[in-house]
Short mmCIF file of C-alpha atoms in Angstrom, two decimals:
data_model
loop_
_atom_site.label_atom_id
_atom_site.label_comp_id
_atom_site.label_asym_id
_atom_site.label_seq_id
_atom_site.Cartn_x
_atom_site.Cartn_y
_atom_site.Cartn_z
CA MET M 1 0.00 0.00 0.00
CA THR M 2 1.13 3.52 -0.71
CA ALA M 3 0.42 6.49 1.51
CA GLN M 4 -1.88 8.10 -1.04
CA HIS M 5 -4.93 5.99 -0.26
CA GLY M 6 -6.50 4.24 2.69
CA PRO M 7 -7.64 0.64 3.03
CA VAL M 8 -10.27 -1.07 0.94
CA VAL M 9 -13.38 -1.45 3.09
CA ILE M 10 -15.29 -4.70 2.66
CA VAL M 11 -18.80 -4.86 4.10
CA GLY M 12 -19.61 -8.45 5.07
CA ALA M 13 -17.38 -11.27 6.36
CA GLY M 14 -19.01 -14.13 4.51
CA PRO M 15 -17.06 -16.22 1.97
CA ILE M 16 -17.16 -13.48 -0.68
CA GLY M 17 -15.91 -10.72 1.61
CA LEU M 18 -13.18 -12.91 3.08
CA ALA M 19 -12.08 -14.04 -0.39
CA CYS M 20 -11.86 -10.40 -1.51
CA ALA M 21 -9.70 -9.53 1.50
CA LEU M 22 -7.35 -12.48 1.03
CA LEU M 23 -6.95 -11.89 -2.71
CA LEU M 24 -6.20 -8.19 -2.14
CA ALA M 25 -3.73 -9.01 0.64
CA LYS M 26 -1.75 -11.18 -1.78
CA ARG M 27 -1.23 -8.02 -3.83
CA GLY M 28 -0.25 -5.95 -0.79
CA VAL M 29 -3.60 -4.16 -0.38
CA ALA M 30 -4.84 -3.60 3.18
CA THR M 31 -8.50 -4.15 3.96
CA VAL M 32 -10.95 -3.48 6.77
CA ILE M 33 -13.87 -5.92 6.93
CA LEU M 34 -17.01 -4.65 8.68
CA GLU M 35 -19.32 -7.46 9.80
CA ARG M 36 -22.57 -6.85 11.66
CA HIS M 37 -22.71 -10.31 13.29
CA ARG M 38 -20.60 -10.75 16.39
CA GLU M 39 -20.00 -14.45 15.67
CA PRO M 40 -19.72 -16.51 12.48
CA TYR M 41 -23.08 -17.78 11.21
CA PRO M 42 -23.13 -21.49 12.14
CA LEU M 43 -25.92 -22.94 9.96
CA PRO M 44 -25.51 -24.73 6.60
CA ARG M 45 -26.18 -22.76 3.42
CA ALA M 46 -24.22 -23.33 0.19
CA VAL M 47 -23.25 -26.97 -0.42
CA HIS M 48 -21.87 -27.15 -3.99
CA LEU M 49 -19.03 -25.67 -6.00
CA ASP M 50 -17.53 -26.55 -9.37
CA ASP M 51 -13.92 -26.99 -10.44
CA GLU M 52 -13.62 -23.40 -11.64
CA VAL M 53 -14.66 -22.07 -8.24
CA PHE M 54 -12.35 -24.51 -6.43
CA ARG M 55 -9.57 -23.07 -8.60
CA ILE M 56 -10.49 -19.59 -7.33
CA LEU M 57 -10.10 -20.88 -3.76
CA GLN M 58 -6.62 -21.98 -4.81
CA ALA M 59 -5.86 -18.38 -5.79
CA VAL M 60 -7.31 -17.26 -2.45
CA GLY M 61 -4.81 -19.60 -0.79
CA VAL M 62 -7.13 -22.05 0.99
CA ALA M 63 -7.78 -24.88 -1.50
CA GLU M 64 -5.45 -27.40 0.13
CA LYS M 65 -6.78 -26.69 3.63
CA PHE M 66 -10.38 -26.79 2.41
CA ALA M 67 -10.12 -29.95 0.26
CA PRO M 68 -10.38 -32.43 3.19
CA PHE M 69 -13.80 -30.94 3.99
CA THR M 70 -15.16 -31.64 0.50
CA ARG M 71 -16.47 -34.65 -1.41
CA ALA M 72 -16.43 -35.11 -5.18
CA MET M 73 -20.01 -35.21 -6.52
CA PRO M 74 -20.63 -38.09 -8.98
CA GLY M 75 -23.56 -36.63 -10.92
CA MET M 76 -27.36 -36.29 -10.88
CA ARG M 77 -30.37 -38.53 -11.12
CA LEU M 78 -33.80 -37.42 -12.24
CA ILE M 79 -36.47 -39.25 -10.26
CA ASN M 80 -40.21 -39.29 -10.90
CA GLY M 81 -43.03 -39.03 -8.37
CA ARG M 82 -42.99 -42.79 -7.77
CA ARG M 83 -39.30 -42.51 -6.78
CA ARG M 84 -38.10 -44.33 -9.89
CA VAL M 85 -35.01 -43.15 -11.73
CA MET M 86 -35.97 -41.47 -15.00
CA THR M 87 -32.39 -40.98 -16.13
CA GLU M 88 -28.92 -40.55 -14.71
CA PHE M 89 -25.94 -38.62 -15.98
CA THR M 90 -22.63 -38.98 -14.24
CA ARG M 91 -19.67 -36.74 -13.68
CA SER M 92 -16.13 -37.92 -13.22
CA THR M 93 -14.89 -37.56 -9.67
CA GLU M 94 -11.31 -37.20 -10.94
CA ASP M 95 -9.69 -33.80 -11.43
CA GLY M 96 -11.16 -31.90 -14.37
CA PRO M 97 -9.47 -29.36 -16.67
CA ASN M 98 -9.27 -26.78 -13.85
CA GLY M 99 -7.36 -29.18 -11.61
CA TYR M 100 -10.25 -30.15 -9.31
CA PRO M 101 -13.31 -32.43 -9.50
CA LEU M 102 -16.04 -31.06 -11.78
CA GLY M 103 -18.40 -30.84 -8.83
CA SER M 104 -17.75 -30.94 -5.07
CA MET M 105 -20.05 -30.99 -2.07
CA PHE M 106 -19.19 -29.14 1.14
CA ASP M 107 -20.71 -27.51 4.21
CA GLN M 108 -20.45 -23.71 4.15
CA PRO M 109 -19.47 -23.34 7.83
CA ASP M 110 -16.40 -25.49 7.05
CA LEU M 111 -15.39 -23.16 4.23
CA GLU M 112 -15.95 -20.05 6.33
CA ARG M 113 -13.88 -21.50 9.17
CA VAL M 114 -10.95 -22.13 6.80
CA LEU M 115 -11.25 -18.63 5.31
CA LEU M 116 -11.46 -16.99 8.75
CA ASP M 117 -8.40 -18.87 10.00
CA GLU M 118 -6.46 -17.78 6.92
CA ALA M 119 -7.57 -14.16 7.27
CA ALA M 120 -6.64 -14.10 10.97
CA ALA M 121 -3.03 -14.89 10.03
CA VAL M 122 -2.73 -11.95 7.58
CA ASP M 123 -1.65 -8.59 9.03
CA LEU M 124 -3.16 -6.64 6.12
CA ILE M 125 -6.69 -7.80 7.05
CA ASP M 126 -8.55 -6.07 9.89
CA LEU M 127 -11.85 -7.85 10.67
CA ARG M 128 -14.21 -5.84 12.88
CA ARG M 129 -17.32 -7.61 14.15
CA GLY M 130 -20.50 -6.14 15.58
CA CYS M 131 -20.29 -3.19 13.16
CA GLN M 132 -23.45 -1.80 11.56
CA VAL M 133 -22.86 0.27 8.42
CA THR M 134 -25.07 3.37 8.47
CA ASP M 135 -23.85 5.38 5.48
CA VAL M 136 -21.81 4.80 2.34
CA ALA M 137 -20.60 7.65 0.14
CA GLY M 138 -19.83 6.60 -3.43
CA GLY M 139 -17.78 8.37 -6.07
CA ALA M 140 -14.02 8.60 -6.52
CA ARG M 141 -13.40 9.15 -2.77
CA PRO M 142 -15.67 6.72 -0.95
CA ALA M 143 -16.27 6.79 2.78
CA VAL M 144 -18.07 4.44 5.15
CA ARG M 145 -19.74 5.40 8.41
CA TYR M 146 -20.65 2.68 10.89
CA LEU M 147 -21.54 1.94 14.50
CA ASN M 148 -18.87 -0.21 16.11
CA ASN M 149 -19.57 -2.94 18.67
CA SER M 150 -19.56 -0.33 21.44
CA GLY M 151 -22.14 1.85 19.68
CA VAL M 152 -19.59 4.52 18.74
CA VAL M 153 -19.88 6.14 15.30
CA LYS M 154 -16.75 5.65 13.17
CA THR M 155 -15.83 6.80 9.66
CA ILE M 156 -13.29 5.31 7.25
CA ASP M 157 -12.02 7.15 4.20
CA ALA M 158 -11.46 4.24 1.86
CA ALA M 159 -9.50 3.53 -1.29
CA ALA M 160 -12.57 1.55 -2.38
CA VAL M 161 -15.60 -0.17 -0.89
CA ILE M 162 -16.89 -3.65 -1.75
CA GLY M 163 -20.42 -4.50 -0.63
CA CYS M 164 -20.50 -8.23 0.15
CA ASP M 165 -23.38 -7.93 2.59
CA GLY M 166 -25.82 -10.38 1.04
CA ALA M 167 -29.26 -10.12 -0.49
CA SER M 168 -30.36 -7.47 2.02
CA GLY M 169 -27.60 -5.30 0.54
CA ALA M 170 -27.13 -2.35 2.92
CA VAL M 171 -24.43 -0.94 0.63
CA ARG M 172 -26.67 -1.37 -2.40
CA ASP M 173 -29.57 0.32 -0.61
CA GLN M 174 -27.37 3.19 0.61
CA LEU M 175 -26.42 3.92 -2.99
CA GLY M 176 -30.01 3.64 -4.21
CA ILE M 177 -29.19 0.81 -6.63
CA THR M 178 -32.25 -1.16 -7.76
CA MET M 179 -32.45 -4.70 -9.09
CA ARG M 180 -33.79 -6.26 -12.26
CA ASP M 181 -36.36 -8.84 -11.16
CA PHE M 182 -36.88 -11.91 -13.34
CA ASN M 183 -40.24 -12.52 -11.60
CA PHE M 184 -39.24 -15.73 -9.90
CA ASP M 185 -40.28 -16.00 -6.25
CA GLU M 186 -40.76 -19.54 -4.97
CA GLN M 187 -40.81 -20.77 -1.41
CA TRP M 188 -38.94 -23.96 -0.61
CA LEU M 189 -38.57 -25.85 2.64
CA VAL M 190 -34.88 -26.55 3.28
CA ILE M 191 -33.96 -29.31 5.73
CA ASP M 192 -30.41 -30.16 6.81
CA VAL M 193 -29.93 -33.37 8.80
CA LEU M 194 -26.93 -34.91 10.55
CA THR M 195 -27.35 -38.67 10.95
CA PRO M 196 -25.50 -40.94 13.40
CA ALA M 197 -24.63 -43.35 10.56
CA PRO M 198 -24.43 -42.96 6.77
CA LEU M 199 -27.66 -43.45 4.85
CA ASN M 200 -27.74 -46.15 2.17
CA VAL M 201 -28.13 -43.74 -0.75
CA TRP M 202 -26.35 -42.87 -3.99
CA GLY M 203 -23.78 -40.10 -3.57
CA GLY M 204 -25.02 -37.76 -6.30
CA VAL M 205 -27.82 -35.20 -6.42
CA HIS M 206 -31.37 -36.59 -6.58
CA GLN M 207 -33.77 -34.29 -8.43
CA ILE M 208 -37.36 -35.38 -7.79
CA CYS M 209 -39.51 -34.31 -10.73
CA ASP M 210 -42.81 -34.87 -8.93
CA PRO M 211 -45.89 -32.86 -9.98
CA ASP M 212 -47.25 -33.19 -6.43
CA ARG M 213 -44.11 -31.78 -4.81
CA ALA M 214 -40.82 -31.13 -6.58
CA ALA M 215 -37.79 -31.77 -4.38
CA THR M 216 -34.03 -32.12 -4.30
CA PHE M 217 -32.01 -34.47 -2.11
CA MET M 218 -28.23 -34.20 -1.71
CA PRO M 219 -25.74 -36.10 0.42
CA VAL M 220 -23.36 -33.34 1.48
CA THR M 221 -20.26 -34.50 3.37
CA GLY M 222 -19.83 -37.09 6.08
CA ASN M 223 -23.26 -37.84 7.52
CA ARG M 224 -24.78 -34.49 6.50
CA TYR M 225 -27.76 -34.51 4.13
CA ARG M 226 -29.96 -31.84 2.59
CA TRP M 227 -33.52 -31.88 1.29
CA GLU M 228 -35.32 -29.04 -0.47
CA PHE M 229 -39.10 -29.27 -1.02
CA ARG M 230 -41.20 -26.83 -3.02
CA VAL M 231 -43.91 -25.10 -0.98
CA HIS M 232 -47.30 -24.86 -2.67
CA ASP M 233 -49.06 -21.52 -2.90
CA GLY M 234 -51.11 -20.87 0.22
CA GLU M 235 -49.72 -23.90 2.09
CA ASP M 236 -49.73 -23.82 5.89
CA LEU M 237 -46.06 -23.32 6.76
CA ASP M 238 -46.46 -24.38 10.40
CA ALA M 239 -48.11 -27.64 9.36
CA LEU M 240 -45.43 -28.20 6.71
CA GLN M 241 -42.70 -27.99 9.34
CA SER M 242 -44.43 -30.21 11.88
CA GLU M 243 -42.79 -33.42 13.06
CA GLN M 244 -45.49 -35.53 11.39
CA THR M 245 -45.02 -33.85 8.00
CA LEU M 246 -41.23 -34.04 8.35
CA GLN M 247 -41.40 -37.80 8.79
CA LYS M 248 -43.63 -38.11 5.74
CA LEU M 249 -41.40 -35.95 3.56
CA LEU M 250 -38.21 -37.82 4.49
CA SER M 251 -39.75 -41.32 4.54
CA PRO M 252 -38.35 -42.33 1.11
CA TRP M 253 -34.85 -41.94 2.54
CA MET M 254 -35.13 -42.41 6.32
CA THR M 255 -37.13 -44.56 8.71
CA PRO M 256 -38.86 -42.86 11.66
CA SER M 257 -36.29 -44.35 14.04
CA GLU M 258 -33.39 -43.06 11.91
CA LEU M 259 -34.95 -39.61 11.92
CA THR M 260 -35.46 -39.75 15.69
CA ASP M 261 -31.77 -40.54 16.18
CA SER M 262 -30.65 -37.75 13.85
CA GLN M 263 -30.04 -34.06 14.46
CA ILE M 264 -32.11 -31.55 12.51
CA MET M 265 -29.48 -28.90 11.89
CA ARG M 266 -31.82 -26.55 10.04
CA GLN M 267 -35.46 -26.54 8.98
CA ALA M 268 -36.64 -23.30 7.41
CA VAL M 269 -38.66 -21.91 4.52
CA TYR M 270 -36.66 -19.81 2.07
CA THR M 271 -37.76 -17.74 -0.88
CA PHE M 272 -35.66 -18.44 -3.98
CA ARG M 273 -35.36 -15.36 -6.19
CA ALA M 274 -33.81 -14.38 -9.52
CA ARG M 275 -32.50 -10.81 -9.53
CA VAL M 276 -29.53 -8.86 -10.85
CA ALA M 277 -28.53 -5.34 -9.81
CA HIS M 278 -28.97 -2.72 -12.52
CA THR M 279 -25.52 -1.32 -11.79
CA TRP M 280 -22.65 -2.88 -9.87
CA ARG M 281 -20.51 0.19 -9.34
CA ASN M 282 -20.73 3.76 -8.09
CA GLY M 283 -17.27 5.29 -8.47
CA ARG M 284 -15.01 3.23 -6.24
CA VAL M 285 -17.90 1.41 -4.53
CA PHE M 286 -18.71 -2.06 -5.88
CA LEU M 287 -21.28 -4.79 -5.28
CA ALA M 288 -20.36 -8.48 -5.15
CA GLY M 289 -22.11 -11.74 -4.33
CA ASP M 290 -25.78 -11.80 -3.37
CA SER M 291 -25.76 -8.02 -3.11
CA ALA M 292 -25.28 -7.93 -6.90
CA HIS M 293 -27.23 -11.03 -7.97
CA GLN M 294 -29.51 -13.70 -6.54
CA THR M 295 -30.07 -16.98 -8.33
CA PRO M 296 -32.25 -20.02 -7.66
CA PRO M 297 -30.15 -23.04 -6.58
CA PHE M 298 -31.01 -25.31 -9.51
CA VAL M 299 -27.49 -25.26 -10.99
CA GLY M 300 -25.61 -24.83 -7.71
CA GLN M 301 -23.94 -21.55 -8.69
CA GLY M 302 -24.99 -19.05 -6.02
CA LEU M 303 -21.76 -19.04 -4.03
CA GLY M 304 -19.73 -19.72 -7.16
CA SER M 305 -21.00 -16.57 -8.87
CA GLY M 306 -20.00 -14.52 -5.85
CA LEU M 307 -16.49 -15.97 -5.75
CA ARG M 308 -16.15 -15.22 -9.47
CA ASP M 309 -17.06 -11.61 -8.62
CA ALA M 310 -14.32 -11.51 -5.99
CA PHE M 311 -11.65 -12.89 -8.33
CA ASN M 312 -12.63 -10.67 -11.25
CA LEU M 313 -12.73 -7.47 -9.20
CA THR M 314 -9.78 -7.78 -6.85
CA TRP M 315 -6.94 -8.13 -9.36
CA LYS M 316 -8.27 -5.17 -11.33
CA LEU M 317 -8.62 -3.05 -8.20
CA ALA M 318 -5.11 -3.99 -7.07
CA ASP M 319 -3.68 -3.03 -10.47
CA VAL M 320 -5.37 0.36 -10.29
CA LEU M 321 -4.27 1.00 -6.71
CA ASP M 322 -0.62 0.13 -7.41
CA GLY M 323 -0.59 2.38 -10.47
CA SER M 324 -0.04 -0.29 -13.10
CA ALA M 325 -3.45 0.31 -14.70
CA SER M 326 -5.75 3.26 -15.26
CA GLU M 327 -9.07 3.78 -13.53
CA SER M 328 -10.90 2.67 -16.68
CA LEU M 329 -9.86 -0.92 -15.93
CA LEU M 330 -12.50 -0.93 -13.19
CA ASP M 331 -15.22 -0.42 -15.81
CA THR M 332 -14.63 -3.99 -16.98
CA TYR M 333 -15.81 -5.48 -13.67
CA GLU M 334 -19.48 -4.85 -14.35
CA SER M 335 -19.21 -5.27 -18.12
CA GLU M 336 -17.75 -8.76 -17.65
CA ARG M 337 -19.47 -10.02 -14.52
CA LYS M 338 -23.01 -8.72 -15.02
CA PRO M 339 -23.70 -10.54 -18.35
CA HIS M 340 -21.99 -13.66 -17.00
CA ALA M 341 -24.02 -13.69 -13.78
CA THR M 342 -27.21 -12.90 -15.68
CA ARG M 343 -26.69 -15.89 -17.98
CA ILE M 344 -26.20 -18.13 -14.95
CA VAL M 345 -29.44 -16.81 -13.41
CA LEU M 346 -31.31 -17.49 -16.66
CA THR M 347 -29.74 -20.96 -16.90
CA ALA M 348 -30.88 -21.72 -13.36
CA LEU M 349 -34.40 -20.57 -14.22
CA ALA M 350 -34.48 -22.76 -17.34
CA VAL M 351 -33.12 -25.82 -15.55
CA GLY M 352 -35.48 -25.29 -12.63
CA TRP M 353 -38.46 -24.94 -14.95
CA ALA M 354 -37.50 -28.12 -16.82
CA LEU M 355 -36.64 -30.28 -13.81
CA THR M 356 -38.98 -29.08 -11.07
CA GLY M 357 -41.89 -27.56 -12.99
CA GLY M 358 -44.90 -29.71 -12.36
CA GLN M 359 -47.89 -27.52 -11.70
CA ASP M 360 -49.11 -26.83 -15.23
CA ARG M 361 -50.79 -28.93 -17.93
CA LEU M 362 -47.59 -29.37 -19.92
CA ALA M 363 -45.66 -30.86 -16.99
CA SER M 364 -45.85 -34.47 -18.19
CA VAL M 365 -44.77 -33.49 -21.71
CA ARG M 366 -41.88 -31.48 -20.29
CA ARG M 367 -40.67 -34.31 -18.07
CA ALA M 368 -40.79 -36.74 -20.99
CA ALA M 369 -38.77 -34.30 -23.10
CA VAL M 370 -36.21 -33.84 -20.33
CA THR M 371 -35.83 -37.60 -19.99
CA ALA M 372 -35.25 -37.98 -23.73
CA LEU M 373 -32.76 -35.12 -23.87
CA CYS M 374 -30.71 -36.47 -20.99
CA HIS M 375 -30.05 -39.61 -23.02
CA VAL M 376 -28.27 -37.51 -25.65
CA PRO M 377 -24.63 -37.57 -24.43
CA ARG M 378 -23.68 -34.00 -25.39
CA ILE M 379 -26.77 -32.57 -23.69
CA ALA M 380 -26.53 -34.81 -20.64
CA HIS M 381 -22.95 -33.72 -20.00
CA ALA M 382 -23.77 -30.06 -20.61
CA LEU M 383 -26.64 -29.78 -18.15
CA PRO M 384 -24.60 -29.36 -14.94
CA ASP M 385 -22.11 -26.90 -16.46
CA ALA M 386 -23.35 -23.35 -16.05
CA SER M 387 -20.38 -21.05 -16.49
CA PRO M 388 -20.17 -19.41 -19.93
CA SER M 389 -17.07 -17.89 -21.54
CA LEU M 390 -16.48 -14.16 -21.25
CA ARG M 391 -17.62 -12.05 -24.16
CA ARG M 392 -15.40 -9.81 -26.24
CA GLY M 393 -14.38 -6.60 -24.48
CA PRO M 394 -11.39 -4.47 -23.45
CA LEU M 395 -9.82 -7.48 -21.69
CA VAL M 396 -10.94 -10.21 -24.10
CA GLN M 397 -9.96 -10.04 -27.76
CA ARG M 398 -12.38 -11.03 -30.51
CA ARG M 399 -13.51 -14.65 -30.44
CA GLY M 400 -13.95 -16.62 -33.66
CA MET M 401 -13.13 -19.88 -35.37
CA LEU M 402 -9.41 -19.10 -35.13
CA SER M 403 -9.49 -17.62 -31.62
CA ARG M 404 -11.92 -19.74 -29.64
CA LEU M 405 -9.65 -19.83 -26.60
CA ASN M 406 -10.19 -16.11 -26.01
CA GLY M 407 -12.48 -15.54 -23.03
CA THR M 408 -12.09 -19.10 -21.71
CA LEU M 409 -10.22 -20.37 -18.68
CA PHE M 410 -6.82 -21.83 -19.52
CA PRO M 411 -6.53 -25.45 -18.32
CA GLN M 412 -4.61 -26.23 -15.15
CA PRO M 413 -2.73 -29.54 -15.03
CA TRP M 414 -0.49 -30.92 -12.33
CA VAL M 415 3.14 -30.29 -13.28
CA ARG M 416 6.23 -32.17 -12.11
CA THR M 417 8.86 -29.83 -10.63
CA PRO M 418 12.07 -30.38 -8.61
CA ASP M 419 9.97 -29.61 -5.52
CA GLY M 420 7.30 -32.18 -6.42
CA ALA M 421 4.02 -31.99 -8.31
CA ARG M 422 2.42 -28.54 -8.37
CA ARG M 423 -0.62 -27.08 -10.09
CA LEU M 424 0.08 -24.78 -13.01
CA ASP M 425 -1.42 -21.67 -11.38
CA ASP M 426 1.13 -21.92 -8.57
CA LEU M 427 3.86 -21.54 -11.20
CA LEU M 428 2.17 -18.61 -12.95
CA GLY M 429 2.20 -16.21 -10.00
CA LEU M 430 -0.26 -13.39 -9.38
CA ARG M 431 -0.07 -11.34 -12.56
CA TYR M 432 -0.34 -11.63 -16.32
CA ALA M 433 1.41 -14.51 -18.07
CA LEU M 434 2.32 -15.48 -21.60
CA ILE M 435 2.06 -19.16 -22.48
CA SER M 436 3.78 -20.45 -25.60
CA ARG M 437 4.33 -23.74 -27.37
CA GLY M 438 8.09 -23.70 -27.57
CA PRO M 439 10.71 -21.17 -26.40
CA LEU M 440 10.64 -17.46 -27.16
CA ARG M 441 13.33 -15.47 -28.91
CA ASN M 442 15.75 -13.85 -26.47
CA ASP M 443 14.64 -10.29 -27.27
CA THR M 444 10.98 -11.22 -26.73
CA ALA M 445 11.79 -13.01 -23.46
CA ASN M 446 13.70 -9.96 -22.23
CA ARG M 447 10.78 -7.65 -23.01
CA LEU M 448 8.46 -9.97 -21.09
CA ALA M 449 10.72 -9.81 -18.05
CA ARG M 450 10.87 -6.00 -18.18
CA MET M 451 7.08 -5.85 -18.38
CA GLY M 452 6.67 -8.11 -15.35
CA LEU M 453 5.06 -10.95 -17.30
CA THR M 454 5.58 -14.59 -16.42
CA HIS M 455 6.43 -16.88 -19.32
CA ILE M 456 5.89 -20.63 -19.49
CA ASP M 457 6.71 -22.92 -22.39
CA VAL M 458 4.02 -25.60 -22.12
CA ASP M 459 5.87 -27.93 -24.47
CA ALA M 460 8.60 -28.09 -21.83
CA LEU M 461 6.22 -28.82 -18.95
CA ALA M 462 6.33 -32.29 -17.45
CA CYS M 463 2.58 -32.66 -16.92
CA VAL M 464 1.34 -35.46 -14.70
CA PRO M 465 -0.55 -37.95 -16.92
CA SER M 466 -4.28 -37.28 -16.93
CA THR M 467 -7.43 -38.02 -18.90
CA ASN M 468 -7.65 -34.27 -19.57
CA PRO M 469 -5.85 -32.80 -22.60
CA SER M 470 -2.59 -31.09 -21.68
CA PRO M 471 -2.28 -27.30 -22.22
CA SER M 472 -0.03 -27.99 -25.20
CA GLU M 473 -2.68 -30.28 -26.72
CA VAL M 474 -5.42 -27.71 -26.10
CA MET M 475 -3.42 -24.95 -27.76
CA ARG M 476 -2.49 -27.17 -30.68
CA ALA M 477 -6.14 -28.16 -31.17
CA HIS M 478 -7.04 -24.46 -31.36
CA HIS M 479 -4.11 -23.65 -33.68
CA SER M 480 -2.61 -21.31 -31.08
CA HIS M 481 1.14 -20.81 -30.73
CA ALA M 482 0.83 -18.50 -27.70
CA VAL M 483 -1.82 -17.03 -25.41
CA LEU M 484 -1.88 -14.06 -23.05
CA LEU M 485 -3.41 -14.95 -19.67
CA ARG M 486 -4.97 -12.46 -17.28
CA PRO M 487 -4.35 -12.82 -13.53
CA ASP M 488 -7.67 -14.68 -13.25
CA ARG M 489 -6.37 -17.26 -15.81
CA VAL M 490 -8.78 -16.14 -18.53
CA VAL M 491 -7.27 -16.11 -22.03
CA MET M 492 -7.14 -12.45 -23.06
CA ALA M 493 -5.72 -12.95 -26.55
CA SER M 494 -4.11 -15.66 -28.65
CA ALA M 495 -1.48 -15.78 -31.40
CA ARG M 496 -1.40 -18.36 -34.19
CA THR M 497 2.32 -18.15 -34.98
CA GLU M 498 5.57 -17.13 -33.34
CA ALA M 499 5.57 -13.99 -35.47
CA ASP M 500 2.25 -12.97 -33.89
CA VAL M 501 3.58 -13.04 -30.30
CA GLU M 502 4.51 -9.35 -30.52
CA GLN M 503 0.80 -8.63 -31.00
CA LEU M 504 0.11 -10.16 -27.58
CA LEU M 505 2.62 -7.81 -25.98
CA SER M 506 0.90 -4.91 -27.71
CA VAL M 507 -2.45 -6.08 -26.30
CA TYR M 508 -0.96 -6.05 -22.82
CA ARG M 509 0.66 -2.62 -23.27
CA ARG M 510 -2.66 -1.13 -24.35
CA SER M 511 -4.34 -2.29 -21.14
CA HIS M 512 -1.49 -1.50 -18.72
CA ARG M 513 1.04 1.23 -18.19
CA THR M 514 4.38 0.15 -19.52
CA HIS M 515 6.50 1.91 -16.89
CA VAL M 516 6.06 -0.99 -14.46
CA THR M 517 9.20 -3.17 -14.59
CA ASN M 518 10.74 -5.97 -12.58
CA VAL M 519 7.46 -6.76 -10.84
CA ALA M 520 7.66 -9.79 -8.57
CA VAL M 521 5.37 -12.67 -9.49
#
């Protein structure tokens, strides 16, 4: 941090706020986290993340500590109202192209505990609990006023503010930002149960496509299980949560005696919504996570979308604060994340309508169509994957038949090194990187070093054998000799030949100030 600006203030100490603080700390940016709750929230919430999001946790610095608390998810079954399997599509539990299983189950309190422990060990992070934010001033010089845990009014003049304070969005409300509503408001009963012994059930997600009551059942980790049941319009919520109704709802999976011996960790009615904020930025004040977007859980991307926000925003903010990029770089946060998050919300709505819709006259036709489609391999494998590529913009060059890697995440294999096997991202460092098939000319390599860019020759990498294509194979398949990677591992631009590599350096120079040299990576 330089003396010309204060800390970045983060409102909310959930996973998104903590991830923002840890990512900024890795770039030397100090943060103050203001959290209204005096203690961490102990109840289960998010339970699924994909390999891309696990890779973000690697960048945060907690993936290895968090991994023992996760379980690879083997796929999904669609089940009809008579509890018969309509179709099943599986997912490999081995590491995918991002270096982690395609889907993993976890318990959110475990993740938050790992993040909090990591943050407590970082001097640049100041977590203040029991603090209620009362006023946020946007613009180029943001300020935050809050009541601390002693009831004293405090003010922080901040370098920037990130509102990670959930769907209630105090920061969003303070700035008068409204949300686009996709007119989806459904109540669901969510039940989390801890059993004394494992249940005899398949380890994947069970989607019950029942016209009488759509539901989802998921083994989480260990002996934790989750059920979600749609609430009918006008249904008596007290009766729905009674012990008698609970036994009836869970009877396909648990006997009354098993339920009696188990611990009901949470039983509550939630309203699933689909909303996206109209704007995500006011000067140096930003929204992230549920404050910026709320999605139904049908594709398991609620937490994942928020962590993508954190990764996308923090490296750009750090580059602006350290002077290596102009303020205009911050414009790309909303222009990249808002369309991406919106597409995920719409995907969740479409999947939810197809898999759980059962209250209209076309329900039986829709379920039959879904069953048929899931037997088509390309469609069956595509259903669980919800993260689209980034569109063309200032930080993503034009995509086309000859540049299809642009806007996509570069694959991450395990690589053999003298210190043992390591994931590729750990070799890339924190900043931009240029990946080539084969060595660079000496003059080009020297320019890269002066610009602070990491270079890796993927043809020289000793990748650990895997069922996934190696980076060299991926680049060769896309006729790319070299690619320019952003700090978030997205391909910014690609070059077809060695002669085109200079164009990649020009792309980087246009987006960053060239006076930055000898930057540590």
